[in-house]
Coordinates of C-alpha atoms in Angstrom, one line a residue:
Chain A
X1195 CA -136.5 -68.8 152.0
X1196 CA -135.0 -71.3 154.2
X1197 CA -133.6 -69.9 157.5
X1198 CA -130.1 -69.9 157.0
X1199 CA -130.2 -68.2 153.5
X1200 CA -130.8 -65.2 154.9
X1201 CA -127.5 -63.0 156.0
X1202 CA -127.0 -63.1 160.0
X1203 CA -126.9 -59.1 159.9
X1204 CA -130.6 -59.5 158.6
X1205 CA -131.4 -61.1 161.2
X1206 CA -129.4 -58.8 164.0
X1207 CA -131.4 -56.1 162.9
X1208 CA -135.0 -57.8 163.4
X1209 CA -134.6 -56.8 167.7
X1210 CA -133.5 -53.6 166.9
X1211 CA -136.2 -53.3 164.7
X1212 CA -138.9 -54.7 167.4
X1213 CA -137.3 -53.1 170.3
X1214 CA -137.9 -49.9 168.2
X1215 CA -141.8 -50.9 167.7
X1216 CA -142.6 -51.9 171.1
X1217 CA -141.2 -48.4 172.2
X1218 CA -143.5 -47.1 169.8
X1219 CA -146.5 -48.7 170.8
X1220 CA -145.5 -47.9 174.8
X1221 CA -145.5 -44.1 173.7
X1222 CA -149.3 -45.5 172.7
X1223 CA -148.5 -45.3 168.7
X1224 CA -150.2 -47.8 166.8
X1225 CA -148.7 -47.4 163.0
X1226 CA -145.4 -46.8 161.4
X1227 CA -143.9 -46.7 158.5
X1228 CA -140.5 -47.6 157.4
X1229 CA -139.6 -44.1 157.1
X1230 CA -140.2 -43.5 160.7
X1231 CA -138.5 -46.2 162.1
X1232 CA -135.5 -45.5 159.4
X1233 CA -135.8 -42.3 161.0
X1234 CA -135.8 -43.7 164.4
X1235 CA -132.7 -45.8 164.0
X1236 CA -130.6 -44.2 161.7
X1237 CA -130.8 -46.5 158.6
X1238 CA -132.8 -46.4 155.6
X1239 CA -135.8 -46.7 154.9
X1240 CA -135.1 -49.0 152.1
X1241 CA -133.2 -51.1 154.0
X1242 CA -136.2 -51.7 157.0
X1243 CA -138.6 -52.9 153.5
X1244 CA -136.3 -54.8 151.9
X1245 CA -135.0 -56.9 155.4
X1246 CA -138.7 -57.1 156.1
X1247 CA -139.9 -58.4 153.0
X1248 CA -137.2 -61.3 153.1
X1249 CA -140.3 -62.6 156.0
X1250 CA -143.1 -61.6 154.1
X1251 CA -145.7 -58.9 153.7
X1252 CA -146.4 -56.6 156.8
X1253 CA -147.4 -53.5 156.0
X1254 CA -149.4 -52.0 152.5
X1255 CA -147.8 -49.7 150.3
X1256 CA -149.4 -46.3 151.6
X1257 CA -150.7 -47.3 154.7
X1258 CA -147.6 -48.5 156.9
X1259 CA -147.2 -51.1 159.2
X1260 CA -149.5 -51.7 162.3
X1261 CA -147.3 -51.8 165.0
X1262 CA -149.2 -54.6 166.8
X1263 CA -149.0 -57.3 163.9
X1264 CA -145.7 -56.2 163.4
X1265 CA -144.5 -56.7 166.8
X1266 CA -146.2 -60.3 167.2
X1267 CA -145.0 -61.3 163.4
X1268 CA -140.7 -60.4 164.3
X1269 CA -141.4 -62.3 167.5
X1270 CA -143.0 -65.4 166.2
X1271 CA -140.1 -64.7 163.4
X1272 CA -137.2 -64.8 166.5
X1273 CA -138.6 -67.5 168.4
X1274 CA -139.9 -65.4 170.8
X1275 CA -143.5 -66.8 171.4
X1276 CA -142.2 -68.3 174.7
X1277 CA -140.2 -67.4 177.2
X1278 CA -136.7 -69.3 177.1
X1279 CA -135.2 -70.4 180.5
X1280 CA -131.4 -69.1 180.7
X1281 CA -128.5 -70.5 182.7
X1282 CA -125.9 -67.9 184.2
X1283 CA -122.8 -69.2 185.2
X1284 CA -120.7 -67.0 187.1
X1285 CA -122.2 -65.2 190.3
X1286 CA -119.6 -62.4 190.5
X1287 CA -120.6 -58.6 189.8
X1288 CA -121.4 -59.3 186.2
X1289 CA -123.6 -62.6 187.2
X1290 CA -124.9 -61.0 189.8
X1291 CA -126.2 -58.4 188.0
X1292 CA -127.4 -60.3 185.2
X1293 CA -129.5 -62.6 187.3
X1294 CA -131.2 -59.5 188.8
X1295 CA -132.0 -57.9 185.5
X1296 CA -135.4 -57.0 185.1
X1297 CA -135.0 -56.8 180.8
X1298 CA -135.4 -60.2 179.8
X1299 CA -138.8 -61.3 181.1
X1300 CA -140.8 -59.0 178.5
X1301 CA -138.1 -59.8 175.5
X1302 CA -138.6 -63.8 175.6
X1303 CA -136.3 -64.5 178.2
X1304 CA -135.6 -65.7 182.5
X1305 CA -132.7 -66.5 183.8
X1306 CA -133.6 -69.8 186.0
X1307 CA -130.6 -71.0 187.2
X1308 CA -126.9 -69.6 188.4
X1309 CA -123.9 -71.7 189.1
X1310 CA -120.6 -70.6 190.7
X1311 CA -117.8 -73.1 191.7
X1312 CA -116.8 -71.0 194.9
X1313 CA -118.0 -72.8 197.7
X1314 CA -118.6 -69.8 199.3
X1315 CA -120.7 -68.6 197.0
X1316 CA -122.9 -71.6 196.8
X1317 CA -126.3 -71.9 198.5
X1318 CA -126.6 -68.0 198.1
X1319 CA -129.8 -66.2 197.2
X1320 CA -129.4 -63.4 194.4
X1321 CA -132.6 -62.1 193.3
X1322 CA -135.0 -65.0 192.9
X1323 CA -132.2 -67.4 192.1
X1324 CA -129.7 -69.9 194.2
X1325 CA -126.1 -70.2 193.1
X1326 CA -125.4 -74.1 192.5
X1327 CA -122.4 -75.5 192.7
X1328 CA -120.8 -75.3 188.6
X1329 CA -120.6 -79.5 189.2
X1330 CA -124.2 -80.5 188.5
X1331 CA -123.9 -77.8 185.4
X1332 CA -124.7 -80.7 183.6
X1333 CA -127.5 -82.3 184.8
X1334 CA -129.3 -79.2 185.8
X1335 CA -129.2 -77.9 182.2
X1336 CA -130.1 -81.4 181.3
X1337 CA -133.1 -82.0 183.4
X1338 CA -134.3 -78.4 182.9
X1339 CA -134.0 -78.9 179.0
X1340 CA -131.9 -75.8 178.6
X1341 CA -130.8 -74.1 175.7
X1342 CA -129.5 -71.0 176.4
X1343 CA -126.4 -70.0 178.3
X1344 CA -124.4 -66.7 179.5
X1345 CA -121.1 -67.0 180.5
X1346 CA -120.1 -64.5 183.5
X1347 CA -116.8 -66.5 184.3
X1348 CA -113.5 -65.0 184.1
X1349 CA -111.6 -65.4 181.0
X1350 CA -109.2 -68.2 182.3
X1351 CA -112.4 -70.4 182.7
X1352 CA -114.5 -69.0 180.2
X1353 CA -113.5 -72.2 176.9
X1354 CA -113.7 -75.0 179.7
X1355 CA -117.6 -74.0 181.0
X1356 CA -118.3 -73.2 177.2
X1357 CA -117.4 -77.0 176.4
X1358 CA -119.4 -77.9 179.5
X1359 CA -122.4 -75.8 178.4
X1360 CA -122.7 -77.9 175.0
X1361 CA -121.9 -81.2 176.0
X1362 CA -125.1 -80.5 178.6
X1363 CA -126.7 -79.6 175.4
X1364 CA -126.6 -75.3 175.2
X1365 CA -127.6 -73.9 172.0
X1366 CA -126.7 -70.7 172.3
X1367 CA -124.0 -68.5 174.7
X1368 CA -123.7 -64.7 175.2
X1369 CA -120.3 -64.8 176.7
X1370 CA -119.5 -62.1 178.6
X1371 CA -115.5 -63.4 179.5
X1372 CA -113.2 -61.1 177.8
X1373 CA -112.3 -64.1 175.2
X1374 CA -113.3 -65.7 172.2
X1375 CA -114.9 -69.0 172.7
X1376 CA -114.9 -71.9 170.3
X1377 CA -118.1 -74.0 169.6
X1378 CA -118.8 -76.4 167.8
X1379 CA -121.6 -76.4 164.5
X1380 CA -124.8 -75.3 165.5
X1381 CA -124.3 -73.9 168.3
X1382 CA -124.3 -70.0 168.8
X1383 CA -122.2 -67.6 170.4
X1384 CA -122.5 -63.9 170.7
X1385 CA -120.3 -61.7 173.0
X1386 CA -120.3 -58.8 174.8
X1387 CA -117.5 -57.3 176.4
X1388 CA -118.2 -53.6 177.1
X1389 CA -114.4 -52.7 176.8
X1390 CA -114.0 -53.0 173.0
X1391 CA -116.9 -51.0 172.4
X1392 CA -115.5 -48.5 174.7
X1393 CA -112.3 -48.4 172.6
X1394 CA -113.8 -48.5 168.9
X1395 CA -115.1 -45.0 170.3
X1396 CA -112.0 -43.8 172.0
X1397 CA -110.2 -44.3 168.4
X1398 CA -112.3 -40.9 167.1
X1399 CA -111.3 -39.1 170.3
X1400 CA -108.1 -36.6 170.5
Chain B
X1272 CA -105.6 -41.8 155.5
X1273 CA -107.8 -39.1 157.5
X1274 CA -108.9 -40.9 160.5
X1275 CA -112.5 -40.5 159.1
X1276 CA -111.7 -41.9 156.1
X1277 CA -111.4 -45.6 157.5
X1278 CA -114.6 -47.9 157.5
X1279 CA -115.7 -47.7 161.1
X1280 CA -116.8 -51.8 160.9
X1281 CA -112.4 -51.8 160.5
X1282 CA -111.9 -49.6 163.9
X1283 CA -114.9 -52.2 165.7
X1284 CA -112.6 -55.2 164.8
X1285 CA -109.2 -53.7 165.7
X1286 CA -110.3 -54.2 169.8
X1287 CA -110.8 -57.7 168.9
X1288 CA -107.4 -57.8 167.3
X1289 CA -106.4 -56.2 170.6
X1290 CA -107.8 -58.1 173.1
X1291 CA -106.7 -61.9 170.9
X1292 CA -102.9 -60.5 170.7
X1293 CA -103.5 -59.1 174.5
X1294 CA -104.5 -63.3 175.2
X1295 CA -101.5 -64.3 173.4
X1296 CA -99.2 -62.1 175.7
X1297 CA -100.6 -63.7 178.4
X1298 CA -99.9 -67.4 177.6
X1299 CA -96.3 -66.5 176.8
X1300 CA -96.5 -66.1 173.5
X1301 CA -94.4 -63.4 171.4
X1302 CA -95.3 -63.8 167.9
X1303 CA -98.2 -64.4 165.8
X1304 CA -99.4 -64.5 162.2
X1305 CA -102.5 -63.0 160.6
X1306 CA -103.3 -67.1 159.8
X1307 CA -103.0 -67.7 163.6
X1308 CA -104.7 -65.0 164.8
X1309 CA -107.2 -65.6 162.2
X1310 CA -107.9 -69.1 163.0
X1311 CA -108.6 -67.7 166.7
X1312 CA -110.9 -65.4 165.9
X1313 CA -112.5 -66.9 162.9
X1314 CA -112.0 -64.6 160.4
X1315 CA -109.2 -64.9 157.4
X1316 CA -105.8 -63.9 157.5
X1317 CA -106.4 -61.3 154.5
X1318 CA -109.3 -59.5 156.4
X1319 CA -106.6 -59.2 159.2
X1320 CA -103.7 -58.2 156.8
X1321 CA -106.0 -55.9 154.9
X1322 CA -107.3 -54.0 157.9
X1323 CA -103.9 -53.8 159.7
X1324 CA -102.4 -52.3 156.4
X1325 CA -104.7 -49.3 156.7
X1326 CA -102.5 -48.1 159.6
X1327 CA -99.2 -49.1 158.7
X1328 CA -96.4 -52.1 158.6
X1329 CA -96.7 -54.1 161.4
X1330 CA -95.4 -57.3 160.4
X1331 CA -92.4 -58.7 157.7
X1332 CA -94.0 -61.6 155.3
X1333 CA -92.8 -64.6 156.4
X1334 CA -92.0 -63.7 160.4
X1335 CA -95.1 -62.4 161.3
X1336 CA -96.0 -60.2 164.3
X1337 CA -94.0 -59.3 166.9
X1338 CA -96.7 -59.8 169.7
X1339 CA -95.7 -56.7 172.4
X1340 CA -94.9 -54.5 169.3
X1341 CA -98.2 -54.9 167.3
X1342 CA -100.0 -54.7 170.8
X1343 CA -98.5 -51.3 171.1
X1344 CA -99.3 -50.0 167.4
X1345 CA -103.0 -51.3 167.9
X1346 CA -103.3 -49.1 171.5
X1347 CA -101.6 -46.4 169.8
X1348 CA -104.0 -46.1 166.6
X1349 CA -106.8 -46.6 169.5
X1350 CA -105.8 -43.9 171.8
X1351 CA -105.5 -46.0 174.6
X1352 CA -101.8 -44.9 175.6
X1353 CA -103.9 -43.2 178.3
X1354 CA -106.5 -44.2 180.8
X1355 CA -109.8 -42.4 179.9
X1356 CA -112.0 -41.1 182.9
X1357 CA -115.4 -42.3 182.5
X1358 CA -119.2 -41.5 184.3
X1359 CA -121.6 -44.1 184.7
X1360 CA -125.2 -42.7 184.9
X1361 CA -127.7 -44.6 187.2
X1362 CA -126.2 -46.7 190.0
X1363 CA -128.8 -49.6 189.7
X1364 CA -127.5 -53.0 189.2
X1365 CA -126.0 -52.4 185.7
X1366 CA -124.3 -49.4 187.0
X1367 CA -123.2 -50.9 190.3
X1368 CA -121.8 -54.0 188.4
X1369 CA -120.0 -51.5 185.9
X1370 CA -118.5 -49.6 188.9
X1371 CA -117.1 -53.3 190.2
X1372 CA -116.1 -54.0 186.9
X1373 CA -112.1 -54.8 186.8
X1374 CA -112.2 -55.3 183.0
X1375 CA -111.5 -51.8 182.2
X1376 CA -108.6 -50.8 183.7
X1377 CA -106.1 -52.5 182.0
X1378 CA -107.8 -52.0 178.8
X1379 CA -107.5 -47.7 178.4
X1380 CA -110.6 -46.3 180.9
X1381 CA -111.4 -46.6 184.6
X1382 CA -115.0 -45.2 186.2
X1383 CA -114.2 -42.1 187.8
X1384 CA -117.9 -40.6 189.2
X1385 CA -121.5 -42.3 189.3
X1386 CA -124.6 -40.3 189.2
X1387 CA -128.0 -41.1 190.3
X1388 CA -131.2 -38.9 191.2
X1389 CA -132.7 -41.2 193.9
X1390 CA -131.7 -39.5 197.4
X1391 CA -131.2 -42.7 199.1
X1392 CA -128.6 -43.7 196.8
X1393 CA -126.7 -40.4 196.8
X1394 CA -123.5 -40.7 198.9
X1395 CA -123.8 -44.5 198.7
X1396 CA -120.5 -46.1 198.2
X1397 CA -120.1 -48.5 195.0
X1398 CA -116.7 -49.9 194.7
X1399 CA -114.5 -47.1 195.0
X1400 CA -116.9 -44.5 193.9
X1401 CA -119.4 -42.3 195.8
X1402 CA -123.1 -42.1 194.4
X1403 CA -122.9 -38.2 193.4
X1404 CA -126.3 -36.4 192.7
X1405 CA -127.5 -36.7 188.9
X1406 CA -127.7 -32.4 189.7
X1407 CA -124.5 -32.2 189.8
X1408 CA -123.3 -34.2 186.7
X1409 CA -122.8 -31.2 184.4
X1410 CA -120.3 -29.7 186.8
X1411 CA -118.7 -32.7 187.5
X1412 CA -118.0 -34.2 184.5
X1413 CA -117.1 -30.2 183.2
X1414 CA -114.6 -29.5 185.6
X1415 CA -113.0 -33.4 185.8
X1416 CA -112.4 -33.0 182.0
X1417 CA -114.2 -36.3 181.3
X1418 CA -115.3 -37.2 177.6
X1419 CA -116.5 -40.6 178.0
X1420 CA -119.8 -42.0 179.7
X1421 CA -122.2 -45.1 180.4
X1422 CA -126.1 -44.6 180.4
X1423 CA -127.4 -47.3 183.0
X1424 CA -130.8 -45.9 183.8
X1425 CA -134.0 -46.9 182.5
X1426 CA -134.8 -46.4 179.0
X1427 CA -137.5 -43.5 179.5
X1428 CA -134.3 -40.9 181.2
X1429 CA -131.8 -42.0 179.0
X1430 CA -132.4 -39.5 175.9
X1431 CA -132.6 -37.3 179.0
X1432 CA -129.7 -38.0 180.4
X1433 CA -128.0 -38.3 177.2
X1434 CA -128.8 -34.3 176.6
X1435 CA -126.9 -33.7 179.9
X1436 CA -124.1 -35.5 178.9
X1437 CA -123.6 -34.0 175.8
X1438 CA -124.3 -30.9 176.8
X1439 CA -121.6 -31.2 180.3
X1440 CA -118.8 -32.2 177.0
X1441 CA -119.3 -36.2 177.1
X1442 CA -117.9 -37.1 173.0
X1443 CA -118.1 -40.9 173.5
X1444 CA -121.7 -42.9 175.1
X1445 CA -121.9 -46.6 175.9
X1446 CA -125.6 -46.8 176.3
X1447 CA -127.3 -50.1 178.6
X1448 CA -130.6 -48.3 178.1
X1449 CA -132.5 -50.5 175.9
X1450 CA -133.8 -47.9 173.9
X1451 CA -132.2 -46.0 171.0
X1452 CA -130.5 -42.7 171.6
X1453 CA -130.3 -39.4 169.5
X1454 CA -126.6 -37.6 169.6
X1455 CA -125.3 -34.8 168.1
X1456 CA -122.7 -35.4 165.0
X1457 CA -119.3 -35.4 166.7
X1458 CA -120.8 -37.5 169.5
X1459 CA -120.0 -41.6 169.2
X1460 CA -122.7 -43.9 170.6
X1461 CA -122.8 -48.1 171.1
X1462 CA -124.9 -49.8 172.2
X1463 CA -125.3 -52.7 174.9
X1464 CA -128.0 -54.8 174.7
X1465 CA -128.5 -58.5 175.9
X1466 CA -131.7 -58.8 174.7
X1467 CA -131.1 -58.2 171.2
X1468 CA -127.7 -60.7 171.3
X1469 CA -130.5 -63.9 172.3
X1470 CA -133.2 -62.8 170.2
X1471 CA -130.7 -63.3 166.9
X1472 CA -129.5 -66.2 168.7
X1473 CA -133.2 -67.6 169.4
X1474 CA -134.4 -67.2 165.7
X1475 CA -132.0 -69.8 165.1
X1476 CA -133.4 -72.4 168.1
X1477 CA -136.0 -74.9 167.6

């Protein structure tokens, strides 16, 4: 099956699905079954087979998956066989915070460079990194050959560093402005914005 | 319609209904259209029409949306006509930067207390919050009559932590714990996870 006949919410669910696994095998497990991990997630069982079998054959009928194989196949499956340098741009709280979390190394990706366009905040050290001014964006990304991109600005700025971001040749954004960005084809955005989460729940309180 | 009743993938888009019309507001403008406000968000107008007929009349065919008056409706349905209290659990750097965070304010919920159970971080200040000690989150959360939290620790306390919560009255979880969570029914979890918003993005790289 060619890689964009199969549904985007397939494919959301493959690092659920290995985030669930390598839990597994740090609890020292080494075979599952779709039941368990159905179990494990709250979906079907049904649902983990047939989304995995849109990849190929992974486990035997009886027998389960080995959580090993598994792991390594829905990584090579999502890219994931090296680690992908990350540009942050933004060194406020949410920047700041981003380029000193620990999560991404082990899940296929670093954050390698930050940019801010506060003088002030240029020349700074946060965690291993050193805030650059936002005005070699472009050649940084550029030289470094990088493809991925979060976006830690404030909403006002957020569209303008987007459009910066892909004309230096980003592939993919998590944006984490308050805003929906426009790209164009091929590129890839996915947001997250803690506050609308926060009120899909509030809706079932009361 | 029971407020069960309604597809919970409508509630998740009516925040991003919110937070477009919110944009709107704020560049001056006082009426939209489900086709404008589908163009912006990139969805079609008769998802937007659909889901907003679920809850009432908010617009006349052929004027649109009154801007300030749908933006009310929408905050109404979503219980956000108050500001809900809310704990964050673990005062790392996701919890610090969620303490800092001055996105949720003006958007229904403010952090009110932050727990941790390291004694050098108890009676730190973050923001505007003191670091209280994880012992005393039943209490506090009991007696402060708050119903929403934020996991932030590391993924082997937050099932842990989660009990606590549950068990001190928390209805509503945001969990930054990359790890899935178990909940009693009646208790709303969502999840924030960068890691899993690149690795659907990364599948589609190279």
């Amino acid at each position: 099956m060619a890689k964009h006949d199969i549904p985007g919410i397939v494919i959301g669910r493959l690092p659920i699905y290995l985030r669930a696994i390598h839990r597994m095998a740090q609890e020292g497990q080494r075979v599952t079954s779709s039941q368990e991990l159905g179990k494990r997630l709250g979906v079907s069982a049904a649902q983990i087979r047939k989304d995995l079998s849109q990849f190929g054959e992974f486990g035997k009928q009886g027998t389960g998956y080995n959580i090993k194989y598994l792991s390594q196949q829905l990584r090579r499956i999502l890219n994931l066989d090296v680690v992908w340098g990350m540009a942050i741009v933004g060194a406020g709280d949410v920047g700041s915070a981003l380029a000193h979390y620990q999560g991404f190394r082990d899940r296929g990706f670093e954050a390698t460079m930050i940019f801010d366009n506060d003088p002030e905040k240029v020349g700074e050290r946060i965690g291993a990194l050193i805030v650059q001014d936002l005005a070699n964006l472009g050649e940084a990304i550029h030289e470094g050959k990088i493809k991925v991109a979060m976006v830690a600005t404030p909403a006002d700025h957020a569209q303008e560093v987007t459009d910066q971001l892909v004309e230096a040749g980003i592939k993919a954004i998590l944006n984490y402005a308050p805003i929906q960005i426009t790209v164009p084809e091929g590129v890839r955005v996915e947001y997250i914005d803690p506050a609308t989460h926060l009120q899909k729940m509030s809706y079932y309180l009361k």
